[in-house]
């Protein structure tokens, strides 16, 4: 897997792209990444993930942010293990946080990454003040298609990073492992 730590100034080829923080790469994320890899294969495109460092939550909340479930390195290793071809690790800073939704879609997704197919969670928000929604992205998607990943449930519970954190906080490592699809490990 190729890791790109700085967005290129211009896209050189087209990709199928999933966007998210992917903290912990739990079973919901795993299903999303499998959908990405399948779509990329169907479209004969490289599969790519866009993730953020620091996590936007850390950028805005600082030390009050909930702790990460996984390091960036562990997250990238999970991407590789799941068959992703490339990972864009976007520096989440003041400039990136200030991008208007249309600038994110046109300038970043199209202009710098070359997205031709995009997968996001059904609750995805983006752009300055989280003003961009799934509908916003679909309105701006003139050169790519957008798909929303449905929520994945595990034993009747939404698979989420928050649910994993709650299980770990309660000392329920078995439940955390169920949500993660593997035992929890630090590092």
Coordinates of N, CA and C in Angstrom, one line a residue:
X1 N 0.8 -1.2 0.0 CA 0.0 0.0 0.0 C 0.9 1.2 0.0
X2 N 0.5 2.2 -0.8 CA 1.2 3.4 -0.9 C 0.6 4.5 0.1
X3 N 1.4 5.1 0.9 CA 0.9 6.1 1.8 C 1.4 7.5 1.3
X4 N 0.4 8.4 1.1 CA 0.7 9.7 0.7 C 0.4 10.7 1.8
X5 N 1.4 11.3 2.3 CA 1.2 12.2 3.5 C 1.0 13.6 3.2
X6 N 1.1 14.0 1.9 CA 0.8 15.4 1.5 C 0.0 15.2 0.2
X7 N -1.1 15.9 0.2 CA -2.0 15.8 -1.0 C -1.2 16.3 -2.2
X8 N -1.2 15.6 -3.4 CA -0.6 16.1 -4.5 C -1.1 17.5 -5.0
X9 N -0.4 18.2 -5.7 CA -0.9 19.5 -6.2 C -1.9 19.3 -7.2
X10 N -1.9 18.2 -8.0 CA -2.9 17.9 -9.0 C -3.0 16.4 -9.1
X11 N -4.2 15.9 -9.3 CA -4.4 14.4 -9.5 C -3.7 14.0 -10.7
X12 N -3.1 12.8 -10.6 CA -2.4 12.2 -11.8 C -3.2 11.0 -12.4
X13 N -4.1 10.5 -11.6 CA -5.0 9.4 -12.1 C -6.3 9.4 -11.2
X14 N -7.2 8.6 -11.7 CA -8.5 8.5 -11.0 C -8.4 7.4 -9.9
X15 N -9.2 7.5 -8.8 CA -9.3 6.6 -7.8 C -10.7 6.4 -7.3
X16 N -11.0 5.2 -6.7 CA -12.2 5.0 -5.9 C -11.8 5.3 -4.5
X17 N -12.5 6.2 -3.8 CA -12.1 6.8 -2.5 C -13.1 6.6 -1.4
X18 N -12.6 6.2 -0.2 CA -13.4 6.2 1.0 C -12.9 7.3 1.9
X19 N -13.7 8.0 2.5 CA -13.3 9.1 3.4 C -13.8 8.9 4.8
X20 N -12.8 9.1 5.8 CA -13.2 8.9 7.2 C -12.0 8.9 8.1
X21 N -12.3 9.0 9.4 CA -11.3 8.9 10.4 C -10.8 7.5 10.6
X22 N -11.7 6.6 10.6 CA -11.4 5.1 10.7 C -10.7 4.8 12.0
X23 N -11.1 5.5 13.1 CA -10.4 5.3 14.4 C -10.7 3.9 14.9
X24 N -9.7 3.1 15.0 CA -9.9 1.7 15.5 C -10.1 0.7 14.4
X25 N -10.5 1.2 13.2 CA -10.9 0.3 12.1 C -11.7 -0.9 12.6
X26 N -12.9 -0.5 13.2 CA -13.8 -1.5 13.7 C -14.6 -2.2 12.6
X27 N -15.5 -3.1 13.0 CA -16.2 -3.8 11.9 C -17.1 -3.0 11.0
X28 N -17.6 -1.9 11.4 CA -18.3 -1.0 10.5 C -17.3 -0.4 9.5
X29 N -16.1 0.0 9.9 CA -15.1 0.5 9.0 C -14.6 -0.6 8.1
X30 N -14.5 -1.8 8.6 CA -14.0 -3.0 7.8 C -15.0 -3.2 6.7
X31 N -16.3 -3.2 7.0 CA -17.3 -3.4 5.9 C -17.2 -2.3 4.9
X32 N -17.0 -1.0 5.3 CA -16.8 0.1 4.4 C -15.6 -0.1 3.5
X33 N -14.5 -0.5 4.1 CA -13.3 -0.8 3.3 C -13.4 -1.9 2.3
X34 N -14.2 -2.9 2.7 CA -14.5 -4.1 1.8 C -15.3 -3.6 0.6
X35 N -16.3 -2.7 0.9 CA -17.1 -2.1 -0.2 C -16.2 -1.3 -1.1
X36 N -15.3 -0.5 -0.6 CA -14.4 0.3 -1.4 C -13.5 -0.6 -2.3
X37 N -12.9 -1.6 -1.7 CA -12.1 -2.5 -2.5 C -12.9 -3.2 -3.6
X38 N -14.1 -3.7 -3.3 CA -14.9 -4.3 -4.3 C -15.3 -3.3 -5.4
X39 N -15.7 -2.1 -5.1 CA -16.1 -1.1 -6.1 C -14.9 -0.7 -7.0
X40 N -13.7 -0.6 -6.3 CA -12.5 -0.2 -7.1 C -12.2 -1.3 -8.1
X41 N -12.3 -2.5 -7.7 CA -12.1 -3.6 -8.6 C -13.1 -3.6 -9.8
X42 N -14.4 -3.4 -9.5 CA -15.4 -3.3 -10.5 C -15.1 -2.2 -11.5
X43 N -14.6 -1.1 -11.0 CA -14.4 0.1 -11.8 C -13.0 0.1 -12.4
X44 N -12.2 -0.9 -12.1 CA -10.8 -0.9 -12.6 C -10.0 0.3 -12.1
X45 N -10.2 0.7 -10.9 CA -9.5 1.9 -10.3 C -8.7 1.5 -9.1
X46 N -7.7 2.2 -8.7 CA -7.0 1.9 -7.4 C -8.0 2.3 -6.3
X47 N -7.9 1.5 -5.2 CA -8.7 1.9 -4.0 C -7.9 2.8 -3.2
X48 N -8.5 3.8 -2.6 CA -7.8 4.8 -1.8 C -8.7 5.2 -0.6
X49 N -8.0 5.5 0.5 CA -8.6 6.0 1.7 C -8.1 7.4 2.0
X50 N -9.0 8.3 2.3 CA -8.6 9.6 2.9 C -8.9 9.6 4.3
X51 N -7.8 9.8 5.1 CA -8.0 9.9 6.6 C -7.2 11.1 7.1
X52 N -7.4 11.4 8.3 CA -6.9 12.7 8.8 C -6.0 12.6 10.0
X53 N -5.0 13.4 10.1 CA -4.1 13.4 11.2 C -3.6 14.8 11.5
X54 N -3.9 15.4 12.6 CA -4.6 14.7 13.8 C -6.0 14.5 13.4
X55 N -6.6 13.7 14.2 CA -8.1 13.5 14.1 C -8.8 14.8 14.3
X56 N -9.8 15.2 13.5 CA -10.4 16.5 13.6 C -10.9 16.7 15.1
X57 N -11.4 15.7 15.7 CA -11.8 15.9 17.1 C -10.7 16.4 18.0
X58 N -9.4 15.9 17.8 CA -8.3 16.4 18.5 C -7.9 17.8 18.1
X59 N -8.1 18.2 16.9 CA -7.8 19.5 16.4 C -8.7 20.5 17.2
X60 N -10.0 20.2 17.2 CA -11.0 21.1 17.8 C -11.0 21.1 19.3
X61 N -10.9 19.9 19.9 CA -11.1 19.7 21.4 C -9.7 19.7 22.1
X62 N -8.7 19.5 21.4 CA -7.4 19.4 22.1 C -7.3 18.3 23.1
X63 N -6.8 18.6 24.3 CA -6.6 17.5 25.3 C -8.0 17.0 25.8
X64 N -9.1 17.7 25.6 CA -10.4 17.2 26.0 C -11.0 16.2 25.1
X65 N -10.3 15.9 24.0 CA -10.8 14.9 23.0 C -10.7 13.5 23.6
X66 N -11.6 12.7 23.2 CA -11.6 11.3 23.6 C -10.3 10.7 23.0
X67 N -9.7 9.7 23.7 CA -8.4 9.1 23.2 C -8.7 8.3 22.0
X68 N -7.6 8.3 21.1 CA -7.7 7.4 19.9 C -7.7 6.0 20.3
X69 N -8.4 5.2 19.5 CA -8.4 3.7 19.7 C -7.2 3.1 19.0
X70 N -6.6 3.7 18.0 CA -5.4 3.2 17.4 C -4.5 4.3 16.9
X71 N -3.2 3.9 16.8 CA -2.3 4.9 16.3 C -2.4 5.0 14.8
X72 N -1.9 6.0 14.2 CA -1.9 6.1 12.7 C -1.3 4.9 12.1
X73 N -0.2 4.5 12.6 CA 0.5 3.4 12.1 C -0.3 2.1 12.1
X74 N -1.0 1.8 13.2 CA -1.9 0.7 13.3 C -3.0 0.8 12.3
X75 N -3.6 2.0 12.2 CA -4.7 2.2 11.2 C -4.2 1.9 9.8
X76 N -3.1 2.4 9.4 CA -2.5 2.2 8.1 C -2.3 0.7 7.9
X77 N -1.8 0.0 8.9 CA -1.6 -1.4 8.8 C -2.9 -2.2 8.5
X78 N -4.0 -1.8 9.2 CA -5.3 -2.4 8.9 C -5.8 -2.1 7.5
X79 N -5.5 -0.9 7.0 CA -5.9 -0.6 5.6 C -5.2 -1.5 4.7
X80 N -3.9 -1.7 4.9 CA -3.1 -2.6 4.0 C -3.6 -4.0 4.1
X81 N -3.9 -4.5 5.3 CA -4.4 -5.8 5.5 C -5.7 -6.0 4.8
X82 N -6.5 -5.0 4.7 CA -7.8 -5.1 4.1 C -7.8 -4.9 2.6
X83 N -6.6 -4.7 2.0 CA -6.5 -4.6 0.6 C -6.5 -3.2 -0.1
X84 N -6.4 -2.2 0.7 CA -6.5 -0.8 0.2 C -5.1 -0.6 -0.6
X85 N -5.2 0.1 -1.7 CA -4.0 0.4 -2.6 C -3.2 1.6 -2.1
X86 N -3.9 2.6 -1.7 CA -3.2 3.8 -1.2 C -4.0 4.5 -0.1
X87 N -3.3 5.2 0.7 CA -3.9 6.0 1.8 C -3.4 7.4 1.8
X88 N -4.3 8.4 1.7 CA -4.0 9.8 1.8 C -4.2 10.2 3.2
X89 N -3.1 10.6 3.9 CA -3.1 11.0 5.3 C -3.1 12.6 5.2
X90 N -4.2 13.2 5.4 CA -4.4 14.6 5.3 C -4.1 15.3 6.6
X91 N -3.2 16.3 6.6 CA -3.0 17.0 7.8 C -4.2 17.9 8.1
X92 N -4.8 17.6 9.2 CA -6.0 18.4 9.6 C -5.5 19.6 10.4
X93 N -5.5 20.8 9.8 CA -5.0 22.0 10.4 C -6.0 23.1 10.2
X94 N -5.7 24.3 10.6 CA -6.6 25.4 10.5 C -7.0 25.7 9.0
X95 N -6.0 25.6 8.1 CA -6.3 25.8 6.7 C -7.3 24.8 6.2
X96 N -7.0 23.5 6.5 CA -7.9 22.4 6.0 C -9.3 22.6 6.6
X97 N -9.4 22.9 7.9 CA -10.6 23.0 8.6 C -11.5 24.2 8.1
X98 N -10.8 25.2 7.5 CA -11.5 26.3 7.0 C -12.1 26.2 5.5
X99 N -11.8 25.0 4.9 CA -12.2 24.8 3.5 C -13.7 24.8 3.4
X100 N -14.3 25.6 2.5 CA -15.7 25.5 2.3 C -16.0 24.2 1.6
X101 N -17.3 23.6 1.8 CA -17.6 22.4 1.2 C -17.3 22.3 -0.3
X102 N -17.6 23.3 -1.0 CA -17.4 23.2 -2.5 C -15.9 23.2 -2.8
X103 N -15.1 23.9 -2.0 CA -13.6 23.8 -2.2 C -13.1 22.4 -1.9
X104 N -13.6 21.8 -0.9 CA -13.2 20.4 -0.5 C -13.5 19.5 -1.7
X105 N -14.7 19.6 -2.2 CA -15.2 18.7 -3.3 C -14.4 19.0 -4.6
X106 N -14.4 20.2 -5.0 CA -13.8 20.6 -6.3 C -12.3 20.6 -6.2
X107 N -11.7 21.2 -5.2 CA -10.3 21.4 -5.1 C -9.6 20.1 -4.6
X108 N -10.1 19.5 -3.6 CA -9.4 18.3 -3.0 C -9.8 17.0 -3.7
X109 N -11.1 16.7 -3.6 CA -11.5 15.4 -4.1 C -11.3 15.2 -5.6
X110 N -11.7 16.3 -6.4 CA -11.5 16.2 -7.8 C -10.1 16.6 -8.3
X111 N -9.7 17.8 -7.9 CA -8.5 18.4 -8.4 C -7.2 17.8 -7.9
X112 N -7.2 17.4 -6.6 CA -5.9 16.9 -6.0 C -5.9 15.3 -5.9
X113 N -7.0 14.7 -5.7 CA -7.1 13.3 -5.5 C -7.5 12.5 -6.7
X114 N -8.4 13.1 -7.5 CA -8.9 12.4 -8.7 C -10.0 11.4 -8.5
X115 N -10.8 11.7 -7.5 CA -11.9 10.8 -7.1 C -12.9 10.6 -8.3
X116 N -13.2 9.4 -8.6 CA -14.3 9.1 -9.6 C -15.4 8.4 -9.0
X117 N -15.2 7.8 -7.8 CA -16.2 7.1 -7.0 C -15.9 7.4 -5.5
X118 N -16.8 7.9 -4.7 CA -16.6 8.2 -3.3 C -17.6 7.5 -2.4
X119 N -17.0 6.9 -1.4 CA -17.8 6.3 -0.3 C -17.6 7.0 1.0
X120 N -18.8 7.4 1.6 CA -18.7 8.0 2.9 C -19.8 7.4 3.8
X121 N -19.7 7.6 5.1 CA -20.7 7.1 6.0 C -22.0 7.9 5.8
X122 N -23.1 7.3 6.2 CA -24.4 8.0 6.0 C -24.6 9.3 6.8
X123 N -23.7 9.5 7.8 CA -23.8 10.7 8.6 C -22.6 11.6 8.4
X124 N -21.9 11.4 7.2 CA -20.7 12.2 6.9 C -21.0 13.7 6.8
X125 N -20.1 14.5 7.4 CA -20.2 15.9 7.3 C -18.8 16.4 7.0
X126 N -18.7 17.5 6.3 CA -17.4 18.0 5.9 C -17.4 19.5 5.6
X127 N -16.2 20.1 5.5 CA -16.1 21.5 5.2 C -16.2 22.3 6.5
X128 N -15.9 23.6 6.3 CA -16.0 24.6 7.4 C -17.3 24.5 8.2
X129 N -17.1 24.3 9.5 CA -18.3 24.2 10.3 C -19.1 23.0 10.1
X130 N -18.6 22.0 9.5 CA -19.3 20.7 9.1 C -20.5 21.1 8.3
X131 N -20.4 22.1 7.4 CA -21.6 22.6 6.7 C -21.9 21.6 5.5
X132 N -21.0 20.8 5.0 CA -21.3 19.9 3.9 C -21.9 18.7 4.4
X133 N -22.9 18.2 3.6 CA -23.6 17.0 3.9 C -23.5 16.0 2.7
X134 N -24.1 14.9 2.9 CA -24.1 13.9 1.8 C -24.9 14.6 0.6
X135 N -25.9 15.3 0.8 CA -26.7 16.0 -0.3 C -25.8 17.0 -0.9
X136 N -25.0 17.8 -0.1 CA -24.1 18.8 -0.7 C -23.1 18.1 -1.6
X137 N -22.5 17.0 -1.2 CA -21.5 16.3 -2.0 C -22.2 15.8 -3.3
X138 N -23.3 15.2 -3.2 CA -24.0 14.7 -4.4 C -24.3 15.8 -5.4
X139 N -24.7 17.0 -4.9 CA -24.9 18.2 -5.7 C -23.7 18.6 -6.5
X140 N -22.5 18.5 -5.8 CA -21.2 19.0 -6.4 C -20.6 17.9 -7.2
X141 N -21.0 16.7 -7.2 CA -20.4 15.5 -7.8 C -20.6 15.5 -9.3
X142 N -20.0 16.3 -10.1 CA -20.2 16.4 -11.5 C -19.4 15.3 -12.2
X143 N -18.3 14.9 -11.6 CA -17.3 14.0 -12.3 C -17.1 12.7 -11.5
X144 N -17.9 12.5 -10.5 CA -17.8 11.3 -9.7 C -19.1 10.9 -9.1
X145 N -19.2 9.6 -8.7 CA -20.4 9.2 -8.1 C -20.2 9.1 -6.6
X146 N -21.3 9.2 -5.8 CA -21.2 9.1 -4.4 C -22.1 8.0 -3.8
X147 N -21.5 7.3 -2.9 CA -22.3 6.2 -2.3 C -22.2 6.4 -0.8
X148 N -23.3 6.2 -0.1 CA -23.3 6.3 1.4 C -23.4 4.9 2.0
X149 N -22.5 4.7 2.9 CA -22.4 3.4 3.6 C -23.5 3.3 4.7
X150 N -24.2 2.3 4.7 CA -25.2 2.2 5.8 C -24.6 1.8 7.1
X151 N -25.2 2.1 8.1 CA -24.7 1.7 9.5 C -24.6 0.2 9.6
X152 N -23.5 -0.2 10.2 CA -23.3 -1.7 10.4 C -23.6 -1.9 11.9
X153 N -24.4 -2.9 12.2 CA -24.7 -3.3 13.5 C -24.1 -4.6 13.9
X154 N -23.6 -4.7 15.1 CA -23.0 -6.0 15.6 C -23.8 -6.3 16.9
X155 N -24.5 -7.4 16.8 CA -25.3 -7.9 17.9 C -26.3 -6.8 18.3
X156 N -26.9 -6.2 17.3 CA -28.0 -5.2 17.6 C -27.5 -3.8 18.0
X157 N -26.1 -3.6 18.0 CA -25.6 -2.3 18.4 C -24.8 -1.7 17.2
X158 N -24.9 -0.4 17.0 CA -24.2 0.3 16.0 C -22.7 0.1 16.2
X159 N -22.0 -0.4 15.2 CA -20.5 -0.5 15.3 C -19.9 0.9 15.2
X160 N -19.3 1.4 16.2 CA -18.8 2.7 16.1 C -17.6 2.8 17.1
X161 N -16.7 3.8 16.8 CA -15.6 4.0 17.7 C -16.0 4.4 19.1
X162 N -17.1 5.1 19.2 CA -17.6 5.5 20.5 C -18.1 4.2 21.3
X163 N -18.7 3.3 20.6 CA -19.1 2.1 21.3 C -17.9 1.2 21.7
X164 N -16.9 1.2 20.9 CA -15.7 0.5 21.3 C -15.1 1.2 22.6
X165 N -15.0 2.5 22.6 CA -14.4 3.2 23.7 C -15.3 3.0 25.0
X166 N -16.6 2.9 24.8 CA -17.4 2.7 26.0 C -17.2 1.3 26.5
X167 N -17.0 0.3 25.6 CA -16.8 -1.1 26.1 C -15.4 -1.2 26.8
X168 N -14.4 -0.5 26.2 CA -13.1 -0.5 26.9 C -13.1 0.2 28.2
X169 N -13.9 1.3 28.3 CA -14.0 2.1 29.5 C -14.7 1.3 30.6
X170 N -15.6 0.4 30.2 CA -16.3 -0.5 31.2 C -15.4 -1.8 31.5
X171 N -14.3 -1.9 30.9 CA -13.5 -3.1 31.1 C -14.0 -4.3 30.4
X172 N -14.9 -4.1 29.4 CA -15.5 -5.2 28.7 C -14.7 -5.5 27.4
X173 N -13.6 -6.1 27.5 CA -12.7 -6.4 26.4 C -13.3 -7.3 25.4
X174 N -14.1 -8.2 25.9 CA -14.8 -9.2 25.0 C -15.8 -8.4 24.0
X175 N -16.5 -7.5 24.6 CA -17.5 -6.7 23.7 C -16.7 -5.8 22.8
X176 N -15.6 -5.2 23.3 CA -14.8 -4.4 22.4 C -14.2 -5.2 21.2
X177 N -13.8 -6.4 21.5 CA -13.3 -7.3 20.5 C -14.4 -7.7 19.5
X178 N -15.6 -7.9 20.0 CA -16.7 -8.2 19.1 C -16.9 -7.0 18.1
X179 N -16.9 -5.8 18.6 CA -17.1 -4.6 17.8 C -15.9 -4.4 16.8
X180 N -14.7 -4.7 17.3 CA -13.5 -4.5 16.5 C -13.3 -5.6 15.4
X181 N -13.8 -6.8 15.7 CA -13.6 -7.9 14.9 C -12.2 -8.6 15.1
X182 N -11.6 -8.2 16.2 CA -10.3 -8.7 16.6 C -10.1 -8.2 18.1
X183 N -9.1 -8.8 18.8 CA -8.8 -8.3 20.1 C -8.3 -6.9 20.1
X184 N -8.6 -6.1 21.1 CA -8.1 -4.8 21.2 C -6.6 -4.8 21.6
X185 N -5.8 -4.0 20.9 CA -4.4 -4.0 21.2 C -4.0 -2.5 21.2
X186 N -3.1 -2.2 22.2 CA -2.6 -0.8 22.2 C -1.3 -0.8 21.4
X187 N -1.2 0.3 20.5 CA 0.0 0.5 19.8 C -0.1 0.3 18.3

